[in-house]
C-alpha cells in the first residue's frame, strides 16, 4: 500500500468520524445540559469542518484543472 493511499484512507476515515460525532451530538442533543460555551465550541468546530471540506473540494478541482491529460482543459 502506497503512503498516498494510506494517507487518503486515514483522512477519509477521520472525516467520516468527525462528521458522525458532529451529527450525533446534534441529533441526540448531547449538549443540552452543558453551559453555553460548549455550543459555541461545537459551532466553531462545525464551521471549521465545513471549511475543511470546501478546501478539500477546491484542491481537488485545482488538481483536476491543472492536469494536462484532462480532456476538459482548454
PDB file of C-alpha atoms in Angstrom:
ATOM      1  CA  UNK A   1       0.000   0.000   0.000  1.00  0.00           C
ATOM      2  CA  UNK A   2       1.452   3.351  -1.006  1.00  0.00           C
ATOM      3  CA  UNK A   3       1.807   6.168   1.512  1.00  0.00           C
ATOM      4  CA  UNK A   4      -0.577   8.325  -0.532  1.00  0.00           C
ATOM      5  CA  UNK A   5      -3.294   5.681  -0.389  1.00  0.00           C
ATOM      6  CA  UNK A   6      -2.740   5.176   3.334  1.00  0.00           C
ATOM      7  CA  UNK A   7      -2.990   8.928   3.960  1.00  0.00           C
ATOM      8  CA  UNK A   8      -6.124   9.181   1.832  1.00  0.00           C
ATOM      9  CA  UNK A   9      -7.812   6.341   3.691  1.00  0.00           C
ATOM     10  CA  UNK A  10      -6.927   7.796   7.082  1.00  0.00           C
ATOM     11  CA  UNK A  11      -8.193  11.241   6.043  1.00  0.00           C
ATOM     12  CA  UNK A  12     -11.483   9.780   4.807  1.00  0.00           C
ATOM     13  CA  UNK A  13     -11.940   7.755   7.987  1.00  0.00           C
ATOM     14  CA  UNK A  14     -11.123  10.807  10.109  1.00  0.00           C
ATOM     15  CA  UNK A  15     -13.525  12.989   8.140  1.00  0.00           C
ATOM     16  CA  UNK A  16     -16.358  10.490   8.362  1.00  0.00           C
ATOM     17  CA  UNK A  17     -15.744  10.012  12.091  1.00  0.00           C
ATOM     18  CA  UNK A  18     -15.694  13.787  12.644  1.00  0.00           C
ATOM     19  CA  UNK A  19     -18.941  14.216  10.726  1.00  0.00           C
ATOM     20  CA  UNK A  20     -20.501  11.283  12.597  1.00  0.00           C
ATOM     21  CA  UNK A  21     -19.670  12.710  16.011  1.00  0.00           C
ATOM     22  CA  UNK A  22     -20.871  16.169  14.968  1.00  0.00           C
ATOM     23  CA  UNK A  23     -24.147  14.800  13.565  1.00  0.00           C
ATOM     24  CA  UNK A  24     -24.751  12.515  16.569  1.00  0.00           C
ATOM     25  CA  UNK A  25     -24.177  15.358  19.025  1.00  0.00           C
ATOM     26  CA  UNK A  26     -26.750  17.475  17.217  1.00  0.00           C
ATOM     27  CA  UNK A  27     -29.223  14.673  16.571  1.00  0.00           C
ATOM     28  CA  UNK A  28     -29.247  13.309  20.117  1.00  0.00           C
ATOM     29  CA  UNK A  29     -28.868  16.770  21.713  1.00  0.00           C
ATOM     30  CA  UNK A  30     -25.889  15.652  23.773  1.00  0.00           C
ATOM     31  CA  UNK A  31     -25.044  19.155  24.923  1.00  0.00           C
ATOM     32  CA  UNK A  32     -28.451  20.186  26.258  1.00  0.00           C
ATOM     33  CA  UNK A  33     -27.229  20.294  29.880  1.00  0.00           C
ATOM     34  CA  UNK A  34     -23.860  21.859  29.190  1.00  0.00           C
ATOM     35  CA  UNK A  35     -23.173  25.548  29.514  1.00  0.00           C
ATOM     36  CA  UNK A  36     -23.496  27.880  26.539  1.00  0.00           C
ATOM     37  CA  UNK A  37     -19.780  27.766  25.686  1.00  0.00           C
ATOM     38  CA  UNK A  38     -19.961  24.152  24.617  1.00  0.00           C
ATOM     39  CA  UNK A  39     -22.487  25.170  21.961  1.00  0.00           C
ATOM     40  CA  UNK A  40     -20.164  27.907  20.775  1.00  0.00           C
ATOM     41  CA  UNK A  41     -17.249  25.483  20.622  1.00  0.00           C
ATOM     42  CA  UNK A  42     -19.384  22.940  18.770  1.00  0.00           C
ATOM     43  CA  UNK A  43     -20.423  25.638  16.304  1.00  0.00           C
ATOM     44  CA  UNK A  44     -16.815  26.670  15.721  1.00  0.00           C
ATOM     45  CA  UNK A  45     -15.811  23.045  15.138  1.00  0.00           C
ATOM     46  CA  UNK A  46     -18.701  22.649  12.712  1.00  0.00           C
ATOM     47  CA  UNK A  47     -17.637  25.732  10.768  1.00  0.00           C
ATOM     48  CA  UNK A  48     -14.027  24.504  10.677  1.00  0.00           C
ATOM     49  CA  UNK A  49     -15.238  21.144   9.398  1.00  0.00           C
ATOM     50  CA  UNK A  50     -17.265  22.779   6.635  1.00  0.00           C
ATOM     51  CA  UNK A  51     -14.296  24.958   5.666  1.00  0.00           C
ATOM     52  CA  UNK A  52     -12.086  21.862   5.566  1.00  0.00           C
ATOM     53  CA  UNK A  53     -14.477  20.133   3.171  1.00  0.00           C
ATOM     54  CA  UNK A  54     -14.628  23.232   0.959  1.00  0.00           C
ATOM     55  CA  UNK A  55     -10.825  23.420   0.944  1.00  0.00           C
ATOM     56  CA  UNK A  56     -10.618  19.735   0.008  1.00  0.00           C
ATOM     57  CA  UNK A  57     -13.052  20.163  -2.866  1.00  0.00           C
ATOM     58  CA  UNK A  58     -11.235  23.278  -4.100  1.00  0.00           C
ATOM     59  CA  UNK A  59      -7.915  21.397  -4.020  1.00  0.00           C
ATOM     60  CA  UNK A  60      -9.398  18.507  -5.965  1.00  0.00           C
ATOM     61  CA  UNK A  61     -10.815  20.947  -8.520  1.00  0.00           C
ATOM     62  CA  UNK A  62      -7.457  22.689  -8.912  1.00  0.00           C
ATOM     63  CA  UNK A  63      -5.687  19.361  -9.293  1.00  0.00           C
ATOM     64  CA  UNK A  64      -8.160  18.312 -11.977  1.00  0.00           C
ATOM     65  CA  UNK A  65      -7.911  21.650 -13.775  1.00  0.00           C
ATOM     66  CA  UNK A  66      -4.106  21.604 -13.818  1.00  0.00           C
ATOM     67  CA  UNK A  67      -3.872  18.051 -15.155  1.00  0.00           C
ATOM     68  CA  UNK A  68      -2.549  18.226 -18.737  1.00  0.00           C
ATOM     69  CA  UNK A  69      -4.191  14.902 -19.570  1.00  0.00           C
ATOM     70  CA  UNK A  70      -7.618  16.290 -18.681  1.00  0.00           C
ATOM     71  CA  UNK A  71      -9.778  16.324 -21.830  1.00  0.00           C
ATOM     72  CA  UNK A  72     -11.855  19.241 -20.466  1.00  0.00           C
ATOM     73  CA  UNK A  73      -8.857  21.552 -20.184  1.00  0.00           C
ATOM     74  CA  UNK A  74      -8.787  24.425 -22.668  1.00  0.00           C
TER      75      UNK A  74
END
